[in-house]
JSON list of C-alpha atoms and ligand atoms in Angstrom, two decimals:
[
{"chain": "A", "resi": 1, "resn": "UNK", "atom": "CA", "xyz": [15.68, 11.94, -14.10]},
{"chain": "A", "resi": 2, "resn": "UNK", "atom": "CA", "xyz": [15.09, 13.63, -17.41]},
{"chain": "A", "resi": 3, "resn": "UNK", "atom": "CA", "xyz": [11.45, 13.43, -18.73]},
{"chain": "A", "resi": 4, "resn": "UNK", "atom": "CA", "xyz": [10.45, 11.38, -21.51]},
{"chain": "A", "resi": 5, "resn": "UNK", "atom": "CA", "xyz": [7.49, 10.04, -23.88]},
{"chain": "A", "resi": 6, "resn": "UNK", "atom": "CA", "xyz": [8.03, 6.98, -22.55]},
{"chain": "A", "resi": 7, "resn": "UNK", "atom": "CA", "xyz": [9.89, 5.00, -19.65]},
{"chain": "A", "resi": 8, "resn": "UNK", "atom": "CA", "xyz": [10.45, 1.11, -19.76]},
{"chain": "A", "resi": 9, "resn": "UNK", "atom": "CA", "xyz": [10.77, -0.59, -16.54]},
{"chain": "A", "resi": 10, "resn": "UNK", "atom": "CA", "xyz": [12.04, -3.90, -16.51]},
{"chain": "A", "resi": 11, "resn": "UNK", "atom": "CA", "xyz": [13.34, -6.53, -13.12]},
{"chain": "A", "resi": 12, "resn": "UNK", "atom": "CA", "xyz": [17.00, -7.06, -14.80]},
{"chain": "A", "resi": 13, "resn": "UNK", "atom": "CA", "xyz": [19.58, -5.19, -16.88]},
{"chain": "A", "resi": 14, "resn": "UNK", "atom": "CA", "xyz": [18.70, -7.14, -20.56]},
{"chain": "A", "resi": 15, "resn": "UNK", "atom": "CA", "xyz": [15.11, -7.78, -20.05]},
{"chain": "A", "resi": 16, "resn": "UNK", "atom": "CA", "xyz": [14.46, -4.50, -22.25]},
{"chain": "A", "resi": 17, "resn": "UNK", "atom": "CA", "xyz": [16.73, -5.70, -24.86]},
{"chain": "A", "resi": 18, "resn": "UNK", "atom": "CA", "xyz": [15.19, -9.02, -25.10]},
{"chain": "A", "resi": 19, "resn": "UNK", "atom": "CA", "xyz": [12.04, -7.98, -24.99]},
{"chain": "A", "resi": 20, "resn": "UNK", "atom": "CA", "xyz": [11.14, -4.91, -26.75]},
{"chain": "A", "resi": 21, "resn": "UNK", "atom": "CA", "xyz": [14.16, -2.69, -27.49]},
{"chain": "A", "resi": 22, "resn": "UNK", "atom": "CA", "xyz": [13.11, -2.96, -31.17]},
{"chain": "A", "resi": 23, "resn": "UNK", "atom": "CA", "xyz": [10.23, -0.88, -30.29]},
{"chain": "A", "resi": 24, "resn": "UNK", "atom": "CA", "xyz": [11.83, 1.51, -28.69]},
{"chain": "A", "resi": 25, "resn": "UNK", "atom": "CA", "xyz": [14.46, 1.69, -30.93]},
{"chain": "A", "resi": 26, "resn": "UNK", "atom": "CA", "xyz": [11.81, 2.26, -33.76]},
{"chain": "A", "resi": 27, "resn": "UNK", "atom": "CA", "xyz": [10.25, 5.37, -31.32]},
{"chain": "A", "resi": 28, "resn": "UNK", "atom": "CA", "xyz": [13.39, 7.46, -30.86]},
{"chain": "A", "resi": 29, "resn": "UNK", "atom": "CA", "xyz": [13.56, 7.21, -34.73]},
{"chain": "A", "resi": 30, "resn": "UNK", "atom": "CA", "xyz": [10.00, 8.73, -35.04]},
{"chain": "A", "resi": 31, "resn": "UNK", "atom": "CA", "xyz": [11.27, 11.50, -32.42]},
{"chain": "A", "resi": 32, "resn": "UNK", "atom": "CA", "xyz": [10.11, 10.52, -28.92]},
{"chain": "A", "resi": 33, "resn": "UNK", "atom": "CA", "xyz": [12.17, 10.23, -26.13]},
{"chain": "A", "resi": 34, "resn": "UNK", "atom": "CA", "xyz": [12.39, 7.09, -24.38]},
{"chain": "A", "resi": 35, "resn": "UNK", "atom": "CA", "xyz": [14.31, 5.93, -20.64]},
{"chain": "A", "resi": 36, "resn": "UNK", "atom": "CA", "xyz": [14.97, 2.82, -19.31]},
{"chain": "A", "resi": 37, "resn": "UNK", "atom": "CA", "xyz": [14.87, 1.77, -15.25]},
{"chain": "A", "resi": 38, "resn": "UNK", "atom": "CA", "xyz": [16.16, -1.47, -14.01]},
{"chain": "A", "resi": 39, "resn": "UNK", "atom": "CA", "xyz": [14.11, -2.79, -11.06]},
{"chain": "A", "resi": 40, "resn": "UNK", "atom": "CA", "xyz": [17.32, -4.93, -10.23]},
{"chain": "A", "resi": 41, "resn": "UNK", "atom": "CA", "xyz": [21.41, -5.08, -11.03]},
{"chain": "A", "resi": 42, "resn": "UNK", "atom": "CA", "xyz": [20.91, -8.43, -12.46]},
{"chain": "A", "resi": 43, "resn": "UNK", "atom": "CA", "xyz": [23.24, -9.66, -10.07]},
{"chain": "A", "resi": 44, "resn": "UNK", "atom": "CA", "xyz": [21.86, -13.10, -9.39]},
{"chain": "A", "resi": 45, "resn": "UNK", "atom": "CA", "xyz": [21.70, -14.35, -13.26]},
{"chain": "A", "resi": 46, "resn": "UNK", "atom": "CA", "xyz": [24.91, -12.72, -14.55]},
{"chain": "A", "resi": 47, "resn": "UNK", "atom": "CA", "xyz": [28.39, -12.78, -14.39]},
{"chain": "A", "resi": 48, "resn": "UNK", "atom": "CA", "xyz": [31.45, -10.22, -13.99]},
{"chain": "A", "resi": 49, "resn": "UNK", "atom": "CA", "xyz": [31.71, -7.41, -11.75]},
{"chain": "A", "resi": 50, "resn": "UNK", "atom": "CA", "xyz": [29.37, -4.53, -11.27]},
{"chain": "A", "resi": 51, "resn": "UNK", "atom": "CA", "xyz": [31.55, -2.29, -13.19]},
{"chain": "A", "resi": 52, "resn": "UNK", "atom": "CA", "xyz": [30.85, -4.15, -15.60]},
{"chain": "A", "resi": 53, "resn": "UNK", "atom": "CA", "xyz": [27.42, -4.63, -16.01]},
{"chain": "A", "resi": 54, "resn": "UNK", "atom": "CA", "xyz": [27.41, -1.07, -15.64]},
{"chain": "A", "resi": 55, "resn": "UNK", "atom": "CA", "xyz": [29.04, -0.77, -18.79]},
{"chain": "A", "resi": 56, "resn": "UNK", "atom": "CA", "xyz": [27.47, -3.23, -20.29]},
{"chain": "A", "resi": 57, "resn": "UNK", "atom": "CA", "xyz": [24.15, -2.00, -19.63]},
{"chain": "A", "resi": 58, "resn": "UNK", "atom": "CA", "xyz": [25.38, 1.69, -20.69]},
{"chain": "A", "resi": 59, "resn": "UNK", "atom": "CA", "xyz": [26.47, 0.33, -24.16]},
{"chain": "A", "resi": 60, "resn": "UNK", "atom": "CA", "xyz": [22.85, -1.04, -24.70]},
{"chain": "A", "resi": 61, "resn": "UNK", "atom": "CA", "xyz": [21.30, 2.44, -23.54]},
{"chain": "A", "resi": 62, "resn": "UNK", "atom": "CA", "xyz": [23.33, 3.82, -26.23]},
{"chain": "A", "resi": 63, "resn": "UNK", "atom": "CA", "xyz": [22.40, 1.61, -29.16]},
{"chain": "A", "resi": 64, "resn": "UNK", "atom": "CA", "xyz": [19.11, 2.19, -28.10]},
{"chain": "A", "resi": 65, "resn": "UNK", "atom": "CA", "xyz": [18.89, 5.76, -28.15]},
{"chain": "A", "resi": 66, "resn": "UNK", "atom": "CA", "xyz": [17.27, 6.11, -24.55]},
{"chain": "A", "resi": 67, "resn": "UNK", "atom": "CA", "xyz": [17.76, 9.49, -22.73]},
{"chain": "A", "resi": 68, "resn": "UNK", "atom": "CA", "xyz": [19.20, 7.68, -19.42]},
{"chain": "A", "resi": 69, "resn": "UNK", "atom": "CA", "xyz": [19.02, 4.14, -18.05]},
{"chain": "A", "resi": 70, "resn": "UNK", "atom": "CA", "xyz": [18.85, 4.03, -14.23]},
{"chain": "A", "resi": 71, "resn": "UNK", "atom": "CA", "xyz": [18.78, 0.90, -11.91]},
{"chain": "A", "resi": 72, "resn": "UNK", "atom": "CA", "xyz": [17.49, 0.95, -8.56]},
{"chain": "A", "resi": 73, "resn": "UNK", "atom": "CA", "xyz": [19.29, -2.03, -6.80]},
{"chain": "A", "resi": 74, "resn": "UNK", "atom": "CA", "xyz": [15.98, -3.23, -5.32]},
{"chain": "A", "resi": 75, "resn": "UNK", "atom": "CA", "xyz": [17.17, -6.84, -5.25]},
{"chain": "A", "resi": 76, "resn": "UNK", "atom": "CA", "xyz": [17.61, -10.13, -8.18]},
{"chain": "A", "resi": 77, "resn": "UNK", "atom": "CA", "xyz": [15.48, -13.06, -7.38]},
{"chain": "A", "resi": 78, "resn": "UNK", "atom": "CA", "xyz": [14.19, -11.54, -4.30]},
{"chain": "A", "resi": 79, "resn": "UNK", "atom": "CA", "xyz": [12.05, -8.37, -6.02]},
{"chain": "A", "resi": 80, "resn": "UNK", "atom": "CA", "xyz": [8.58, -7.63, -4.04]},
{"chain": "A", "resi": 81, "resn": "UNK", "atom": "CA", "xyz": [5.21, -5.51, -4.64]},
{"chain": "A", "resi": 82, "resn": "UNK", "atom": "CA", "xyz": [6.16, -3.78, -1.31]},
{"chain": "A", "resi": 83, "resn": "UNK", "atom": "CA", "xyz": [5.18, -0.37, -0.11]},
{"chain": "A", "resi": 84, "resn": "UNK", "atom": "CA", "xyz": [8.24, 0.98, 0.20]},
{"chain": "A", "resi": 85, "resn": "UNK", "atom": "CA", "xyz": [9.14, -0.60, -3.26]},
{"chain": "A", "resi": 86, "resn": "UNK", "atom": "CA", "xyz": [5.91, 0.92, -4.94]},
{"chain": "A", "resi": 87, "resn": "UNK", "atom": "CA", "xyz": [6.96, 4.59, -3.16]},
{"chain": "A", "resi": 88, "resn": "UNK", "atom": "CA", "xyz": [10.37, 4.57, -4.44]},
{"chain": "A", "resi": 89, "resn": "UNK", "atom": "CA", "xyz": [9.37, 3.63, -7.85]},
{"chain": "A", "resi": 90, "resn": "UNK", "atom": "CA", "xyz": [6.31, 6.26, -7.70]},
{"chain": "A", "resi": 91, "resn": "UNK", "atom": "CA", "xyz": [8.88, 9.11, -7.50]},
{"chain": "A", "resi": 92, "resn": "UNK", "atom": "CA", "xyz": [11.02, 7.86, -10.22]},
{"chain": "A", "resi": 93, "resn": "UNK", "atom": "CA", "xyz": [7.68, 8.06, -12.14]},
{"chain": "A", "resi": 94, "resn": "UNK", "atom": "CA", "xyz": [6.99, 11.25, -11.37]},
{"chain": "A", "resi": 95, "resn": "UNK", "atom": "CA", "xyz": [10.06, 12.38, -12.03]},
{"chain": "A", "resi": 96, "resn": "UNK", "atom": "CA", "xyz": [10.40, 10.60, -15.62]},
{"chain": "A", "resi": 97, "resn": "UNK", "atom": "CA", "xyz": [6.84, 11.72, -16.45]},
{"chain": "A", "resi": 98, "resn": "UNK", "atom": "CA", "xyz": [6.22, 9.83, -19.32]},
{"chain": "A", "resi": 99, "resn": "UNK", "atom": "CA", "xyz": [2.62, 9.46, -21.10]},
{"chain": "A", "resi": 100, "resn": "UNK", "atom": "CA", "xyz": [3.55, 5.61, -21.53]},
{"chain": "A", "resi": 101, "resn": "UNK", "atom": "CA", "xyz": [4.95, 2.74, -19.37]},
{"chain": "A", "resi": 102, "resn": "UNK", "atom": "CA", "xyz": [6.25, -0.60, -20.93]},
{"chain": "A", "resi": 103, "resn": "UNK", "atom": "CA", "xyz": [5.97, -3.16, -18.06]},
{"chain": "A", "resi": 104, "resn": "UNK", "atom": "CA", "xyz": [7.43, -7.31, -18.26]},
{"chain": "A", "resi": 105, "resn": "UNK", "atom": "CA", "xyz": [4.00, -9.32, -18.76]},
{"chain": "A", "resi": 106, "resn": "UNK", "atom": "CA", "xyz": [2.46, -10.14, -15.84]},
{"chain": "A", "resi": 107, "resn": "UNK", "atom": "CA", "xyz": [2.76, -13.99, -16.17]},
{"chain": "A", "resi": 108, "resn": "UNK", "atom": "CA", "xyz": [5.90, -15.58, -16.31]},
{"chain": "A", "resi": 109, "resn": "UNK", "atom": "CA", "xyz": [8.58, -18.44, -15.58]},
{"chain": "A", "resi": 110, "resn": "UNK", "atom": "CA", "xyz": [10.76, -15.66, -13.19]},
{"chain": "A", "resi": 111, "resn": "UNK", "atom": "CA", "xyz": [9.27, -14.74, -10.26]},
{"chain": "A", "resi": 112, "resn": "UNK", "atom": "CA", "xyz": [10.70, -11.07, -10.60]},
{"chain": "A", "resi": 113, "resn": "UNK", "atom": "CA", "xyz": [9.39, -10.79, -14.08]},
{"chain": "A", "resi": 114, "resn": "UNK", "atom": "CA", "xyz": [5.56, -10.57, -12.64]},
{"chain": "A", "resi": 115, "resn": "UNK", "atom": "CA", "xyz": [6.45, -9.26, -9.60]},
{"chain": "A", "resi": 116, "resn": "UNK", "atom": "CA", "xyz": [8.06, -5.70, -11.68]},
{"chain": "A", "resi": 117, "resn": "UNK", "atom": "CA", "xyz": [4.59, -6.04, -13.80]},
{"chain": "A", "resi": 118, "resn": "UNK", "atom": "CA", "xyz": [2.28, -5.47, -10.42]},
{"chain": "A", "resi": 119, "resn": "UNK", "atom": "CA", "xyz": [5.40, -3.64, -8.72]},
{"chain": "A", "resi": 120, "resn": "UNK", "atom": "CA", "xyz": [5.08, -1.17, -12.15]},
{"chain": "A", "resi": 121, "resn": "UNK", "atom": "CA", "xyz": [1.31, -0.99, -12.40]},
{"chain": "A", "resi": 122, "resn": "UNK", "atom": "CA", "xyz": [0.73, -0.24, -8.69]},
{"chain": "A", "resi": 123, "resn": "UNK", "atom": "CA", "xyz": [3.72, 2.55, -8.70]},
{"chain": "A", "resi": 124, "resn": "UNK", "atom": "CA", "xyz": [1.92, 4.25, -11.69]},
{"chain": "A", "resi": 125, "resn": "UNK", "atom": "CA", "xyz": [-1.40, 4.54, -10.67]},
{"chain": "A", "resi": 126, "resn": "UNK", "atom": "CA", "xyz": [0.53, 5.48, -6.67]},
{"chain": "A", "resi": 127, "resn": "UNK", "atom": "CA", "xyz": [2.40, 8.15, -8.67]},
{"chain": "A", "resi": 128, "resn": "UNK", "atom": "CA", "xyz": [-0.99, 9.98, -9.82]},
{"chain": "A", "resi": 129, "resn": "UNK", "atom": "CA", "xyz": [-1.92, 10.61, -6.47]},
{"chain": "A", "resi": 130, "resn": "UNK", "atom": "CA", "xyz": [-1.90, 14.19, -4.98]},
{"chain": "A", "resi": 131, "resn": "UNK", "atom": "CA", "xyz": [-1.63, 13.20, -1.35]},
{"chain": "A", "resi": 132, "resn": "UNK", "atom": "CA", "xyz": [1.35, 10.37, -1.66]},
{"chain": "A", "resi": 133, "resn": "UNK", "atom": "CA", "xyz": [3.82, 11.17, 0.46]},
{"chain": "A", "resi": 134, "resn": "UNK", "atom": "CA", "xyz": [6.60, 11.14, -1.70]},
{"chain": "A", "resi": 135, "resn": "UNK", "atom": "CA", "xyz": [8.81, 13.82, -3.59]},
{"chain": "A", "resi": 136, "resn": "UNK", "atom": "CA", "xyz": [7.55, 15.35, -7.15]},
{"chain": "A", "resi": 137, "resn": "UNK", "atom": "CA", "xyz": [4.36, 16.48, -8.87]},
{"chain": "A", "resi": 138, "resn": "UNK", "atom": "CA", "xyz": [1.88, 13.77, -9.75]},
{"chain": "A", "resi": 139, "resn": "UNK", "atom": "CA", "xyz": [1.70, 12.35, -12.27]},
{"chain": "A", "resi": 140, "resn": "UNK", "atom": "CA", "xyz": [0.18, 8.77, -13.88]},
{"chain": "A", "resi": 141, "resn": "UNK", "atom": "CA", "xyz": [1.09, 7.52, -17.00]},
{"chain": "A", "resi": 142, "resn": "UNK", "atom": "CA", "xyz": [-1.65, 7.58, -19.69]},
{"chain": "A", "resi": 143, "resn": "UNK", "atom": "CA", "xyz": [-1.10, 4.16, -20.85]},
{"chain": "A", "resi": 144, "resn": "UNK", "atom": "CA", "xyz": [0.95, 0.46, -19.30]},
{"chain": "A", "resi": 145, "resn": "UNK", "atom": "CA", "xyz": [1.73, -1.41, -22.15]},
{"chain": "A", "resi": 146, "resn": "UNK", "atom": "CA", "xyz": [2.61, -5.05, -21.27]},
{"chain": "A", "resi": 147, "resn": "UNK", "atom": "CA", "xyz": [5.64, -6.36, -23.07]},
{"chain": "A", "resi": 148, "resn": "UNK", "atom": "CA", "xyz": [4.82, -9.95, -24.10]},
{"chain": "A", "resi": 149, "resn": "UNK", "atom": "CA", "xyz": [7.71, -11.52, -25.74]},
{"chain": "A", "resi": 150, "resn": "UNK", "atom": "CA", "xyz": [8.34, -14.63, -23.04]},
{"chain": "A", "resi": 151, "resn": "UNK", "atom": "CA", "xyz": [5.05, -15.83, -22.95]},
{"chain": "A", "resi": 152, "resn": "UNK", "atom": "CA", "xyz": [2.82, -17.44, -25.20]},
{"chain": "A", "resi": 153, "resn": "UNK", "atom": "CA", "xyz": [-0.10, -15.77, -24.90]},
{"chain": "A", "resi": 154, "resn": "UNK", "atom": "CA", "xyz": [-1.76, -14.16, -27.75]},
{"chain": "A", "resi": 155, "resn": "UNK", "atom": "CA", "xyz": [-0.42, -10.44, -27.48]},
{"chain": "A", "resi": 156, "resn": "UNK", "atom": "CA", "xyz": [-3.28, -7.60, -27.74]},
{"chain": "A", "resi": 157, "resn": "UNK", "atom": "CA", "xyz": [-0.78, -5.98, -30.96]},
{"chain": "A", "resi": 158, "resn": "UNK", "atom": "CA", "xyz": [2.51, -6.11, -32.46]},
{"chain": "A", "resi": 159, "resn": "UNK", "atom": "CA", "xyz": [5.13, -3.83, -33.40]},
{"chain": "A", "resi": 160, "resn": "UNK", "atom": "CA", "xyz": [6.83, -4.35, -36.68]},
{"chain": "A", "resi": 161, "resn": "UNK", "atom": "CA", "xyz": [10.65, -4.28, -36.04]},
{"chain": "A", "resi": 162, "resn": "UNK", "atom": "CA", "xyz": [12.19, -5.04, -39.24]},
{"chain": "A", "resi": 163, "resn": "UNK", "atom": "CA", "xyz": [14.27, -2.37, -39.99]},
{"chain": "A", "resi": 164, "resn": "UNK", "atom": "CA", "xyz": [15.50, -2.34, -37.03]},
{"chain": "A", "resi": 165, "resn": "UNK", "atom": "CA", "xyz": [16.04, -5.89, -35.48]},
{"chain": "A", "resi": 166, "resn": "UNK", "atom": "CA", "xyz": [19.62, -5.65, -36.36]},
{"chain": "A", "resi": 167, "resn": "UNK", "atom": "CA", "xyz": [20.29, -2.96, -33.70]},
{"chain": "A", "resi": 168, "resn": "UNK", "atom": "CA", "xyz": [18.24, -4.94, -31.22]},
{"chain": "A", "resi": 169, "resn": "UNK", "atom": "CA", "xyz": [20.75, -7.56, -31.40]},
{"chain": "A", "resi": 170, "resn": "UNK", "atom": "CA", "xyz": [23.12, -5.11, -31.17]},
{"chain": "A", "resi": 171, "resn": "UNK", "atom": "CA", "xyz": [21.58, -4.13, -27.70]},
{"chain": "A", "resi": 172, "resn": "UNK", "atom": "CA", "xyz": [21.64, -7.43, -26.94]},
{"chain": "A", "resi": 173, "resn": "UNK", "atom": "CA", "xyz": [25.36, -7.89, -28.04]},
{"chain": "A", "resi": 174, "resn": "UNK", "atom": "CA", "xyz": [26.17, -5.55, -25.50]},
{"chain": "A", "resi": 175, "resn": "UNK", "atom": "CA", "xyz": [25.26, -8.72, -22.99]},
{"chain": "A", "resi": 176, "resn": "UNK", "atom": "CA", "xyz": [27.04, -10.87, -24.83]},
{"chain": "A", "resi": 177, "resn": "UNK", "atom": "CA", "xyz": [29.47, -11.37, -21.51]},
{"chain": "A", "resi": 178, "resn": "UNK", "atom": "CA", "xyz": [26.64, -12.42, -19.13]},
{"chain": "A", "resi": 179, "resn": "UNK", "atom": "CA", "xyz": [25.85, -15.79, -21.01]},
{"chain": "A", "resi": 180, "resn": "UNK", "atom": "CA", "xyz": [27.65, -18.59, -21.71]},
{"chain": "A", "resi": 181, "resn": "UNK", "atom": "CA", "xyz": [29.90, -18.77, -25.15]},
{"chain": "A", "resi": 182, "resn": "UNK", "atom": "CA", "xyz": [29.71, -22.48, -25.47]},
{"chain": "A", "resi": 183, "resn": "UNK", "atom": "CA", "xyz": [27.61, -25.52, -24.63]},
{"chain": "A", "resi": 184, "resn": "UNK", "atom": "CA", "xyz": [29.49, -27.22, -22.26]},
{"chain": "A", "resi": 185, "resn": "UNK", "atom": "CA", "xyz": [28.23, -24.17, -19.92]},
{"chain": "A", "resi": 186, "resn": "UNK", "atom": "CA", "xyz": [24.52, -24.37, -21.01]},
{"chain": "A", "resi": 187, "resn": "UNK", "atom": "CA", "xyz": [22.73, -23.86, -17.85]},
{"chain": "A", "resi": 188, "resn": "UNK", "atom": "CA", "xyz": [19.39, -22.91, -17.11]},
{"chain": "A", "resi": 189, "resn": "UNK", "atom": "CA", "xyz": [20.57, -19.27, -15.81]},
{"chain": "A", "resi": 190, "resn": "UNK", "atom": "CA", "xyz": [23.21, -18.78, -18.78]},
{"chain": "A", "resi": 191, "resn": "UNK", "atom": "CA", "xyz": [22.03, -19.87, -21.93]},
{"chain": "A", "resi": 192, "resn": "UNK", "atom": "CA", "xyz": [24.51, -20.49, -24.15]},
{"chain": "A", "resi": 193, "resn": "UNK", "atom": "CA", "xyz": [24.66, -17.04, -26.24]},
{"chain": "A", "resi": 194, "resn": "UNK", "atom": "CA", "xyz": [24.08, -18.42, -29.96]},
{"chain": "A", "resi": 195, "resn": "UNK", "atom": "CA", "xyz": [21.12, -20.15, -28.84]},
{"chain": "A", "resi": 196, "resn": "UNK", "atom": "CA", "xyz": [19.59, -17.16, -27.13]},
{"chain": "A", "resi": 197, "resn": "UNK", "atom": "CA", "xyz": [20.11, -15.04, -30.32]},
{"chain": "A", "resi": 198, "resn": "UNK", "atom": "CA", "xyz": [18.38, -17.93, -32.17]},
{"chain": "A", "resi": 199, "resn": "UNK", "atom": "CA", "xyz": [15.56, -18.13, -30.01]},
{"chain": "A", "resi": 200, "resn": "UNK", "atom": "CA", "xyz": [15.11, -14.28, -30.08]},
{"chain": "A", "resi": 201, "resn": "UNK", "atom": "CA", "xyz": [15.60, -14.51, -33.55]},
{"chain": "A", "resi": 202, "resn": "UNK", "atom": "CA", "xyz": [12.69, -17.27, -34.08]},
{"chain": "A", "resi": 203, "resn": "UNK", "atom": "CA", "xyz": [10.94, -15.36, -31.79]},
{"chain": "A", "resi": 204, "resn": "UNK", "atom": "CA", "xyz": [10.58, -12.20, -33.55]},
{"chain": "A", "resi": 205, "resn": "UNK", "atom": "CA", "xyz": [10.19, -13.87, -36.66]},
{"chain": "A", "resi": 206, "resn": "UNK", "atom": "CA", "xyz": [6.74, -15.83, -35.37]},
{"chain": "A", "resi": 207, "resn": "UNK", "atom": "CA", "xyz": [5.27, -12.32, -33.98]},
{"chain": "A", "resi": 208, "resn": "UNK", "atom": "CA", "xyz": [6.62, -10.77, -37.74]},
{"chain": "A", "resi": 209, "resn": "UNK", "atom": "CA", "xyz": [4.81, -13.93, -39.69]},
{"chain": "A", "resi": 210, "resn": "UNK", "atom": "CA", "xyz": [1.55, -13.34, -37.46]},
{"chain": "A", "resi": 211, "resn": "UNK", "atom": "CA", "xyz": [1.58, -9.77, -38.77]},
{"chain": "A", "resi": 212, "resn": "UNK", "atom": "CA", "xyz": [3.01, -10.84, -42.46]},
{"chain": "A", "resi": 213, "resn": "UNK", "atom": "CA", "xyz": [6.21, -8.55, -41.48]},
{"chain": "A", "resi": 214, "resn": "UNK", "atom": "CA", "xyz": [9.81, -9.70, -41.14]},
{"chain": "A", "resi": 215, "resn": "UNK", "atom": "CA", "xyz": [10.58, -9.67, -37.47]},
{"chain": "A", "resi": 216, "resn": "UNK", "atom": "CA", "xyz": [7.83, -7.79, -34.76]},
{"chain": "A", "resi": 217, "resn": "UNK", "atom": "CA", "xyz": [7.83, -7.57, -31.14]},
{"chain": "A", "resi": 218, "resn": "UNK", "atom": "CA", "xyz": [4.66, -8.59, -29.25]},
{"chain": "A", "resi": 219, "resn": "UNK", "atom": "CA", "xyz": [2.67, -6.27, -26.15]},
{"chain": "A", "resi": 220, "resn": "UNK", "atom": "CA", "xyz": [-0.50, -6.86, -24.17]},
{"chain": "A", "resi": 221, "resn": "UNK", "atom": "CA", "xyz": [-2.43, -4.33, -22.78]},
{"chain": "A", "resi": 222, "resn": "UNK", "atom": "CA", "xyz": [-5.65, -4.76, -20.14]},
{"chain": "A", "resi": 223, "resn": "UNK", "atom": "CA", "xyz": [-7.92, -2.78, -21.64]},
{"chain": "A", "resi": 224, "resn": "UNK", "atom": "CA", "xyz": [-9.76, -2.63, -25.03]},
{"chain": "A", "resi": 225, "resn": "UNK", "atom": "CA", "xyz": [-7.72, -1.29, -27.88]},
{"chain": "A", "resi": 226, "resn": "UNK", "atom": "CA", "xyz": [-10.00, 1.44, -29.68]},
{"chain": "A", "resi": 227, "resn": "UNK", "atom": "CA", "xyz": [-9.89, 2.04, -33.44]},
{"chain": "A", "resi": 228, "resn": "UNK", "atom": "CA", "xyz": [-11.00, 4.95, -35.76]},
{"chain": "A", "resi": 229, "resn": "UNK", "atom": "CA", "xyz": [-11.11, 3.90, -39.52]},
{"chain": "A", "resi": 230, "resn": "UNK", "atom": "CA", "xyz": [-11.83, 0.21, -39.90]},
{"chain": "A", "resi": 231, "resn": "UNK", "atom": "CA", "xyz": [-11.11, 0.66, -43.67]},
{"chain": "A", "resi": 232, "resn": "UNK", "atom": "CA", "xyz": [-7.16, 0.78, -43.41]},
{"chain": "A", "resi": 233, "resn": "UNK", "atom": "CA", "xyz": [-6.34, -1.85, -40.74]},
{"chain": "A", "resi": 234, "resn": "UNK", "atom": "CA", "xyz": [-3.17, -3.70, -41.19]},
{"chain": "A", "resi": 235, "resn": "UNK", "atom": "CA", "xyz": [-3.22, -7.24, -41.14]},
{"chain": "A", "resi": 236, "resn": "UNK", "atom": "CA", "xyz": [-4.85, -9.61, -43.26]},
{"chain": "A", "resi": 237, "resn": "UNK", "atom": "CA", "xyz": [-7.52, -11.55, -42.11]},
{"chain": "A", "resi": 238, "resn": "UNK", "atom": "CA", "xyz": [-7.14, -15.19, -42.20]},
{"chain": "B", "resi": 1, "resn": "ZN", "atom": "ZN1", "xyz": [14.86, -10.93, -16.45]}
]
């Protein structure tokens, strides 16, 4: 694995996309180098071959602008915290490096989205340590950031996507064969794919209005968020 500023890790193949590849989008543009890891194939809550998933997810890596996108087949719908779990994905992190980890929130509806959040957080902090018995130099990330979008919790800040929400639905486009195209087919697994893009849509547009911005994507971190000139804060008080 190449290293980069900073590595998302996310349970399946789209959760980045949905989620926060706005951000990360916006990042490579300001010059920092960015991976992706999939926990999971996705196979459980997606259709087609693995081939083409593969591709699928490839096309998204591209529109994204991430170094490399790597998946590490560690199981859809049946993802655990385990120790051999948290060692495997310790010496991807020390082999990615990066100063900052984007994480799925720690609460939600799948059980594989909070699972990758503790699976994440415990494989960073294993990663740091000298003595773990696992290939690389250590290394911990400097900061977890918590990406927020699926729950409705008040997120800690927001990223201002605007410019580039378009190419986040592009990412997302290159899905577009792993939900259902029309409503007969609505399910809760496959959401039919124009109402997906409309919920992402109203989605980023709520985190933009909070932020009096066009579209934004939403993170929570654990610890206080520390500030140096309280003169030029963004937002507007209400
Ligand atoms: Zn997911």
């Amino acid at each position: 694995m190449e290293s980069v500023d900073i590595l998302s890790i996310a349970a399946h193949p789209d959760d980045i996309e949905l989620t926060c590849a706005g951000t990360m989008i916006k990042m490579v543009d300001k010059g920092y180098t960015v991976g992706i890891l999939d926990l999971t194939e996705g196979e459980m809550g997606t259709r087609g071959t693995p081939e083409l998933r593969a591709k699928e997810a490839e096309g998204a890596r591209i529109v994204i602008g991430a170094k490399f996108r790597e998946h590490m087949n560690l199981g859809d719908s049946r993802l655990t915290a385990s120790i051999e779990n948290r060692m495997a994905l310790a010496e991807k992190i020390r082999s990615a490096r990066p100063r900052t980890v984007i994480l799925p929130y720690w609460k939600g509806r799948h059980p594989d989205h909070y699972t990758a959040a503790t699976l994440g957080y415990e494989a960073c902090y294993a990663a740091g340590l000298k003595h773990l018995p696992v290939s690389g130099e250590p290394h911990r990330p400097k900061k977890i950031l918590y990406a927020s979008m699926y729950h409705d919790d008040r997120p800690s800040f927001l990223v201002d996507i605007s410019p580039y929400f378009d190419r986040k639905l592009a990412a997302i486009n290159c899905f577009a064969s792993q939900f259902a195209g029309d409503l007969r087919d609505v399910t809760e697994l496959y959401p039919a794919w124009g109402r997906l893009i409309d919920r992402i849509t109203t989605q980023c547009k709520y985190f933009g209005h909070l932020m009096g911005v066009e579209y934004a994507e939403p993170f929570t971190v654990k610890e206080a968020m520390a500030v140096d000139d309280i003169v030029t804060l963004p937002v507007v008080s209400v």
